[in-house]
Amino acid sequence: MGEFDDALIVTALMTQRNDRQGKIVIVSGPSGVGKSTICQGMVERLDNACLSVSATTRARSKGEIEGEDYCFVSEDEFRRRINEGLLLEYAEVFGHFYGTPKDKVEDALQGGRTVILEIDVQGGKQVKSLFPDAEMIFILPPSARVLAKRLNGRGRDGDEIAEERLEGADAEIAAAWQYYEHMVINDDLQQAIDECVKIVQNARCES
Ligand code: 5GP
């Protein structure tokens, strides 16, 4: 075999590897902005996409399912996972720990899947430094007033917690302008999902 054939084989192997390699999509945004619904919509519309299920030390809210919405763990268990290097990233958000399981994300990527991480800005920055080609999408509310209404209306949190989350939104939005490549306004849910789906499809075509 000549030099040319060898080069072709190398290129073919590289292409094969790239075809199989999945993509990470980071979706962040303030509480109450509709991230979960948008992420669900993205998974339904995108080929071979999945949502990463985070671990958290916060208490399970009404209607949330263990292993589907989150893996609810104690602080000791969370610290064990940090110490054993089992988390891709983690952060403290509103007084509780949240983290992304490393093994599940790596398995999905090796299977060529698009893995959607619904995580906060601190986590988004950590993941981007590990996976520079991760796509970063930040979801914005149409206005502060609409966000306050949605947060108070979802009835999941007490008044105090809803207030704390609303206050945290400003800082998170300010940080996002600096780090996120895509800002999507969730005024109309279907439009927001369409926009996010297009961002991921375009990114997959480019890679
Ligand atoms: P919630 O308590 O409303 O479910 O989540 C609070 C915040 O934690 C949200 O901004 C959510 O995106 C973020 N979050 C959820 N899971 C993770 C995670 O695994 N890592 C990080 N860094 N943030 C997370």
mmCIF file of C-alpha atoms and ligand atoms in Angstrom:
data_model
loop_
_atom_site.group_PDB
_atom_site.id
_atom_site.type_symbol
_atom_site.label_atom_id
_atom_site.label_comp_id
_atom_site.label_asym_id
_atom_site.label_seq_id
_atom_site.Cartn_x
_atom_site.Cartn_y
_atom_site.Cartn_z
ATOM 1 C CA MET A 1 0.000 0.000 0.000
ATOM 2 C CA GLY A 2 1.244 3.482 -0.866
ATOM 3 C CA GLU A 3 1.394 6.624 1.228
ATOM 4 C CA PHE A 4 -1.854 7.832 -0.360
ATOM 5 C CA ASP A 5 -3.764 4.691 0.697
ATOM 6 C CA ASP A 6 -2.447 5.030 4.230
ATOM 7 C CA ALA A 7 -3.663 8.632 4.372
ATOM 8 C CA LEU A 8 -7.105 7.557 3.142
ATOM 9 C CA ILE A 9 -7.360 4.920 5.833
ATOM 10 C CA VAL A 10 -6.392 7.454 8.510
ATOM 11 C CA THR A 11 -8.996 9.940 7.193
ATOM 12 C CA ALA A 12 -11.656 7.227 7.082
ATOM 13 C CA LEU A 13 -10.919 6.219 10.647
ATOM 14 C CA MET A 14 -11.065 9.846 11.793
ATOM 15 C CA THR A 15 -14.383 10.379 10.006
ATOM 16 C CA GLN A 16 -15.745 7.224 11.569
ATOM 17 C CA ARG A 17 -14.722 8.500 14.980
ATOM 18 C CA ASN A 18 -16.267 11.941 14.384
ATOM 19 C CA ASP A 19 -19.516 10.415 13.104
ATOM 20 C CA ARG A 20 -19.843 8.422 16.261
ATOM 21 C CA GLN A 21 -18.871 11.263 18.568
ATOM 22 C CA GLY A 22 -21.928 12.967 20.025
ATOM 23 C CA LYS A 23 -22.422 16.557 21.025
ATOM 24 C CA ILE A 24 -23.083 18.333 24.289
ATOM 25 C CA VAL A 25 -25.717 21.059 24.383
ATOM 26 C CA ILE A 26 -25.840 23.218 27.500
ATOM 27 C CA VAL A 27 -29.203 24.845 28.214
ATOM 28 C CA SER A 28 -29.330 27.417 31.011
ATOM 29 C CA GLY A 29 -31.657 30.154 32.126
ATOM 30 C CA PRO A 30 -33.292 31.616 35.204
ATOM 31 C CA SER A 31 -35.739 29.540 37.257
ATOM 32 C CA GLY A 32 -39.234 29.690 35.848
ATOM 33 C CA VAL A 33 -38.145 30.566 32.308
ATOM 34 C CA GLY A 34 -39.354 27.225 30.911
ATOM 35 C CA LYS A 35 -36.033 25.399 30.423
ATOM 36 C CA SER A 36 -37.384 21.942 31.257
ATOM 37 C CA THR A 37 -40.273 22.178 28.792
ATOM 38 C CA ILE A 38 -37.945 23.476 26.089
ATOM 39 C CA CYS A 39 -35.412 20.685 26.748
ATOM 40 C CA GLN A 40 -38.199 18.066 26.564
ATOM 41 C CA GLY A 41 -39.330 19.573 23.277
ATOM 42 C CA MET A 42 -35.771 19.464 21.943
ATOM 43 C CA VAL A 43 -35.357 15.786 22.845
ATOM 44 C CA GLU A 44 -38.619 14.949 21.049
ATOM 45 C CA ARG A 45 -37.609 16.830 17.906
ATOM 46 C CA LEU A 46 -33.915 15.963 17.608
ATOM 47 C CA ASP A 47 -32.576 12.642 16.307
ATOM 48 C CA ASN A 48 -30.750 10.536 18.852
ATOM 49 C CA ALA A 49 -30.860 13.132 21.639
ATOM 50 C CA CYS A 50 -31.181 12.565 25.375
ATOM 51 C CA LEU A 51 -31.389 14.591 28.560
ATOM 52 C CA SER A 52 -28.813 14.170 31.278
ATOM 53 C CA VAL A 53 -30.336 13.523 34.724
ATOM 54 C CA SER A 54 -28.481 15.499 37.396
ATOM 55 C CA ALA A 55 -27.879 14.597 41.009
ATOM 56 C CA THR A 56 -29.058 17.105 43.598
ATOM 57 C CA THR A 57 -29.152 17.519 47.353
ATOM 58 C CA ARG A 58 -32.340 19.582 47.250
ATOM 59 C CA ALA A 59 -35.589 17.992 48.413
ATOM 60 C CA ARG A 60 -37.872 16.408 45.845
ATOM 61 C CA SER A 61 -40.770 18.686 44.917
ATOM 62 C CA LYS A 62 -44.314 17.467 44.423
ATOM 63 C CA GLY A 63 -44.698 15.680 41.089
ATOM 64 C CA GLU A 64 -40.966 15.136 40.559
ATOM 65 C CA ILE A 65 -39.839 11.581 39.854
ATOM 66 C CA GLU A 66 -36.624 10.112 41.272
ATOM 67 C CA GLY A 67 -34.244 9.161 38.454
ATOM 68 C CA GLU A 68 -36.269 11.075 35.880
ATOM 69 C CA ASP A 69 -36.217 14.677 37.051
ATOM 70 C CA TYR A 70 -33.202 14.275 39.319
ATOM 71 C CA CYS A 71 -31.362 11.704 41.397
ATOM 72 C CA PHE A 72 -32.072 13.036 44.883
ATOM 73 C CA VAL A 73 -29.113 12.300 47.148
ATOM 74 C CA SER A 74 -27.837 13.281 50.603
ATOM 75 C CA GLU A 75 -24.998 15.785 51.007
ATOM 76 C CA ASP A 76 -22.691 12.941 52.103
ATOM 77 C CA GLU A 77 -23.470 10.980 48.974
ATOM 78 C CA PHE A 78 -22.966 14.085 46.815
ATOM 79 C CA ARG A 79 -19.565 14.736 48.415
ATOM 80 C CA ARG A 80 -18.599 11.090 47.829
ATOM 81 C CA ARG A 81 -19.418 11.514 44.130
ATOM 82 C CA ILE A 82 -17.286 14.686 43.989
ATOM 83 C CA ASN A 83 -14.364 12.999 45.755
ATOM 84 C CA GLU A 84 -14.501 9.951 43.510
ATOM 85 C CA GLY A 85 -14.537 12.117 40.381
ATOM 86 C CA LEU A 86 -17.957 10.880 39.303
ATOM 87 C CA LEU A 87 -19.277 14.303 38.322
ATOM 88 C CA LEU A 88 -18.518 16.117 35.079
ATOM 89 C CA GLU A 89 -19.323 19.416 36.805
ATOM 90 C CA TYR A 90 -21.154 20.558 39.899
ATOM 91 C CA ALA A 91 -22.257 23.783 41.525
ATOM 92 C CA GLU A 92 -24.075 25.126 44.533
ATOM 93 C CA VAL A 93 -27.300 26.797 43.459
ATOM 94 C CA PHE A 94 -29.688 28.426 45.940
ATOM 95 C CA GLY A 95 -28.020 26.580 48.843
ATOM 96 C CA HIS A 96 -28.135 23.082 47.305
ATOM 97 C CA PHE A 97 -25.685 21.045 45.255
ATOM 98 C CA TYR A 98 -26.383 20.012 41.686
ATOM 99 C CA GLY A 99 -24.093 17.923 39.469
ATOM 100 C CA THR A 100 -23.902 16.105 36.133
ATOM 101 C CA PRO A 101 -23.008 12.379 36.124
ATOM 102 C CA LYS A 102 -19.821 11.842 34.132
ATOM 103 C CA ASP A 103 -20.319 8.194 33.093
ATOM 104 C CA LYS A 104 -23.804 8.656 31.627
ATOM 105 C CA VAL A 105 -22.726 11.665 29.565
ATOM 106 C CA GLU A 106 -19.589 9.909 28.287
ATOM 107 C CA ASP A 107 -21.564 6.782 27.321
ATOM 108 C CA ALA A 108 -24.122 8.879 25.436
ATOM 109 C CA LEU A 109 -21.381 10.796 23.612
ATOM 110 C CA GLN A 110 -19.626 7.585 22.618
ATOM 111 C CA GLY A 111 -22.927 6.353 21.224
ATOM 112 C CA GLY A 112 -23.029 9.450 19.014
ATOM 113 C CA ARG A 113 -25.931 11.024 20.905
ATOM 114 C CA THR A 114 -26.710 14.691 21.446
ATOM 115 C CA VAL A 115 -26.693 15.129 25.217
ATOM 116 C CA ILE A 116 -28.672 18.042 26.609
ATOM 117 C CA LEU A 117 -27.508 19.376 29.981
ATOM 118 C CA GLU A 118 -29.992 21.617 31.747
ATOM 119 C CA ILE A 119 -27.600 23.246 34.179
ATOM 120 C CA ASP A 120 -26.795 26.663 35.627
ATOM 121 C CA VAL A 121 -24.214 29.150 34.284
ATOM 122 C CA GLN A 122 -21.459 28.031 36.714
ATOM 123 C CA GLY A 123 -21.851 24.456 35.461
ATOM 124 C CA GLY A 124 -22.112 25.625 31.850
ATOM 125 C CA LYS A 125 -18.730 27.323 32.109
ATOM 126 C CA GLN A 126 -17.122 24.195 33.603
ATOM 127 C CA VAL A 127 -18.494 21.954 30.845
ATOM 128 C CA LYS A 128 -17.451 24.394 28.102
ATOM 129 C CA SER A 129 -13.869 24.329 29.357
ATOM 130 C CA LEU A 130 -13.868 20.510 29.144
ATOM 131 C CA PHE A 131 -15.762 20.326 25.826
ATOM 132 C CA PRO A 132 -14.966 23.490 23.838
ATOM 133 C CA ASP A 133 -17.288 22.434 21.018
ATOM 134 C CA ALA A 134 -20.298 22.198 23.353
ATOM 135 C CA GLU A 135 -23.131 24.440 22.222
ATOM 136 C CA MET A 136 -24.316 26.939 24.851
ATOM 137 C CA ILE A 137 -27.918 28.159 24.802
ATOM 138 C CA PHE A 138 -29.354 30.572 27.355
ATOM 139 C CA ILE A 139 -33.122 30.982 27.636
ATOM 140 C CA LEU A 140 -34.374 34.476 28.442
ATOM 141 C CA PRO A 141 -37.840 35.491 29.629
ATOM 142 C CA PRO A 142 -39.630 38.093 27.491
ATOM 143 C CA SER A 143 -39.502 40.469 30.498
ATOM 144 C CA ALA A 144 -38.744 40.531 34.236
ATOM 145 C CA ARG A 145 -42.466 40.934 34.921
ATOM 146 C CA VAL A 146 -43.352 37.781 32.959
ATOM 147 C CA LEU A 147 -40.619 35.831 34.771
ATOM 148 C CA ALA A 148 -41.942 36.941 38.177
ATOM 149 C CA LYS A 149 -45.459 35.925 37.171
ATOM 150 C CA ARG A 150 -44.321 32.489 35.949
ATOM 151 C CA LEU A 151 -42.245 31.880 39.093
ATOM 152 C CA ASN A 152 -45.044 32.821 41.446
ATOM 153 C CA GLY A 153 -47.584 30.989 39.323
ATOM 154 C CA ARG A 154 -45.886 27.604 39.235
ATOM 155 C CA GLY A 155 -46.569 27.171 42.940
ATOM 156 C CA ARG A 156 -43.587 24.844 43.392
ATOM 157 C CA ASP A 157 -41.679 27.121 45.748
ATOM 158 C CA GLY A 158 -42.714 29.154 48.776
ATOM 159 C CA ASP A 159 -42.800 32.980 48.442
ATOM 160 C CA GLU A 160 -39.347 33.332 49.986
ATOM 161 C CA ILE A 161 -37.721 30.812 47.635
ATOM 162 C CA ALA A 162 -39.495 32.289 44.597
ATOM 163 C CA GLU A 163 -38.147 35.729 45.629
ATOM 164 C CA GLU A 164 -34.610 34.342 46.024
ATOM 165 C CA ARG A 165 -34.774 32.724 42.583
ATOM 166 C CA LEU A 166 -36.022 35.951 41.029
ATOM 167 C CA GLU A 167 -33.162 37.897 42.568
ATOM 168 C CA GLY A 168 -30.675 35.299 41.263
ATOM 169 C CA ALA A 169 -32.019 35.738 37.726
ATOM 170 C CA ASP A 170 -30.375 39.143 37.163
ATOM 171 C CA ALA A 171 -26.881 37.913 38.006
ATOM 172 C CA GLU A 172 -27.333 34.775 35.915
ATOM 173 C CA ILE A 173 -28.555 36.734 32.882
ATOM 174 C CA ALA A 174 -25.648 39.190 33.199
ATOM 175 C CA ALA A 175 -23.116 36.322 33.296
ATOM 176 C CA ALA A 176 -24.809 34.577 30.387
ATOM 177 C CA TRP A 177 -24.342 37.570 28.035
ATOM 178 C CA GLN A 178 -20.628 37.095 28.546
ATOM 179 C CA TYR A 179 -20.354 33.344 28.031
ATOM 180 C CA TYR A 180 -23.284 32.003 26.012
ATOM 181 C CA GLU A 181 -23.226 31.828 22.217
ATOM 182 C CA HIS A 182 -26.989 31.668 21.769
ATOM 183 C CA MET A 183 -29.661 33.675 23.582
ATOM 184 C CA VAL A 184 -33.236 32.487 22.965
ATOM 185 C CA ILE A 185 -36.277 34.394 24.252
ATOM 186 C CA ASN A 186 -39.083 32.154 25.479
ATOM 187 C CA ASP A 187 -42.057 34.304 24.586
ATOM 188 C CA ASP A 188 -43.779 31.686 22.461
ATOM 189 C CA LEU A 189 -42.859 28.146 23.590
ATOM 190 C CA GLN A 190 -43.007 26.478 20.153
ATOM 191 C CA GLN A 191 -40.905 29.230 18.605
ATOM 192 C CA ALA A 192 -38.327 28.905 21.368
ATOM 193 C CA ILE A 193 -38.139 25.116 20.850
ATOM 194 C CA ASP A 194 -37.822 25.620 17.063
ATOM 195 C CA GLU A 195 -34.968 28.047 17.587
ATOM 196 C CA CYS A 196 -33.096 25.710 19.940
ATOM 197 C CA VAL A 197 -33.596 22.730 17.593
ATOM 198 C CA LYS A 198 -32.200 24.766 14.675
ATOM 199 C CA ILE A 199 -29.165 25.839 16.705
ATOM 200 C CA VAL A 200 -28.325 22.191 17.460
ATOM 201 C CA GLN A 201 -28.992 20.991 13.893
ATOM 202 C CA ASN A 202 -26.753 23.724 12.460
ATOM 203 C CA ALA A 203 -24.027 22.905 14.964
ATOM 204 C CA ARG A 204 -24.190 19.211 14.067
ATOM 205 C CA CYS A 205 -23.877 20.043 10.355
ATOM 206 C CA GLU A 206 -20.798 22.157 11.020
ATOM 207 C CA SER A 207 -18.978 19.595 13.173
HETATM 208 P P1 5GP B 1 -34.221 23.575 40.244
HETATM 209 O O1 5GP B 1 -34.062 23.467 41.722
HETATM 210 O O2 5GP B 1 -35.138 24.693 39.832
HETATM 211 O O3 5GP B 1 -34.606 22.260 39.604
HETATM 212 O O4 5GP B 1 -32.788 23.944 39.655
HETATM 213 C C1 5GP B 1 -32.104 25.078 40.113
HETATM 214 C C2 5GP B 1 -30.976 25.403 39.182
HETATM 215 O O5 5GP B 1 -30.001 24.365 39.183
HETATM 216 C C3 5GP B 1 -31.395 25.570 37.722
HETATM 217 O O6 5GP B 1 -30.754 26.714 37.190
HETATM 218 C C4 5GP B 1 -30.885 24.330 37.060
HETATM 219 O O7 5GP B 1 -30.588 24.529 35.683
HETATM 220 C C5 5GP B 1 -29.621 24.089 37.856
HETATM 221 N N1 5GP B 1 -29.146 22.704 37.735
HETATM 222 C C6 5GP B 1 -29.867 21.578 37.617
HETATM 223 N N2 5GP B 1 -29.071 20.514 37.505
HETATM 224 C C7 5GP B 1 -27.807 20.978 37.505
HETATM 225 C C8 5GP B 1 -26.520 20.352 37.405
HETATM 226 O O8 5GP B 1 -26.353 19.155 37.269
HETATM 227 N N3 5GP B 1 -25.445 21.188 37.483
HETATM 228 C C9 5GP B 1 -25.556 22.532 37.629
HETATM 229 N N4 5GP B 1 -24.441 23.248 37.654
HETATM 230 N N5 5GP B 1 -26.736 23.154 37.722
HETATM 231 C C10 5GP B 1 -27.848 22.381 37.674
#
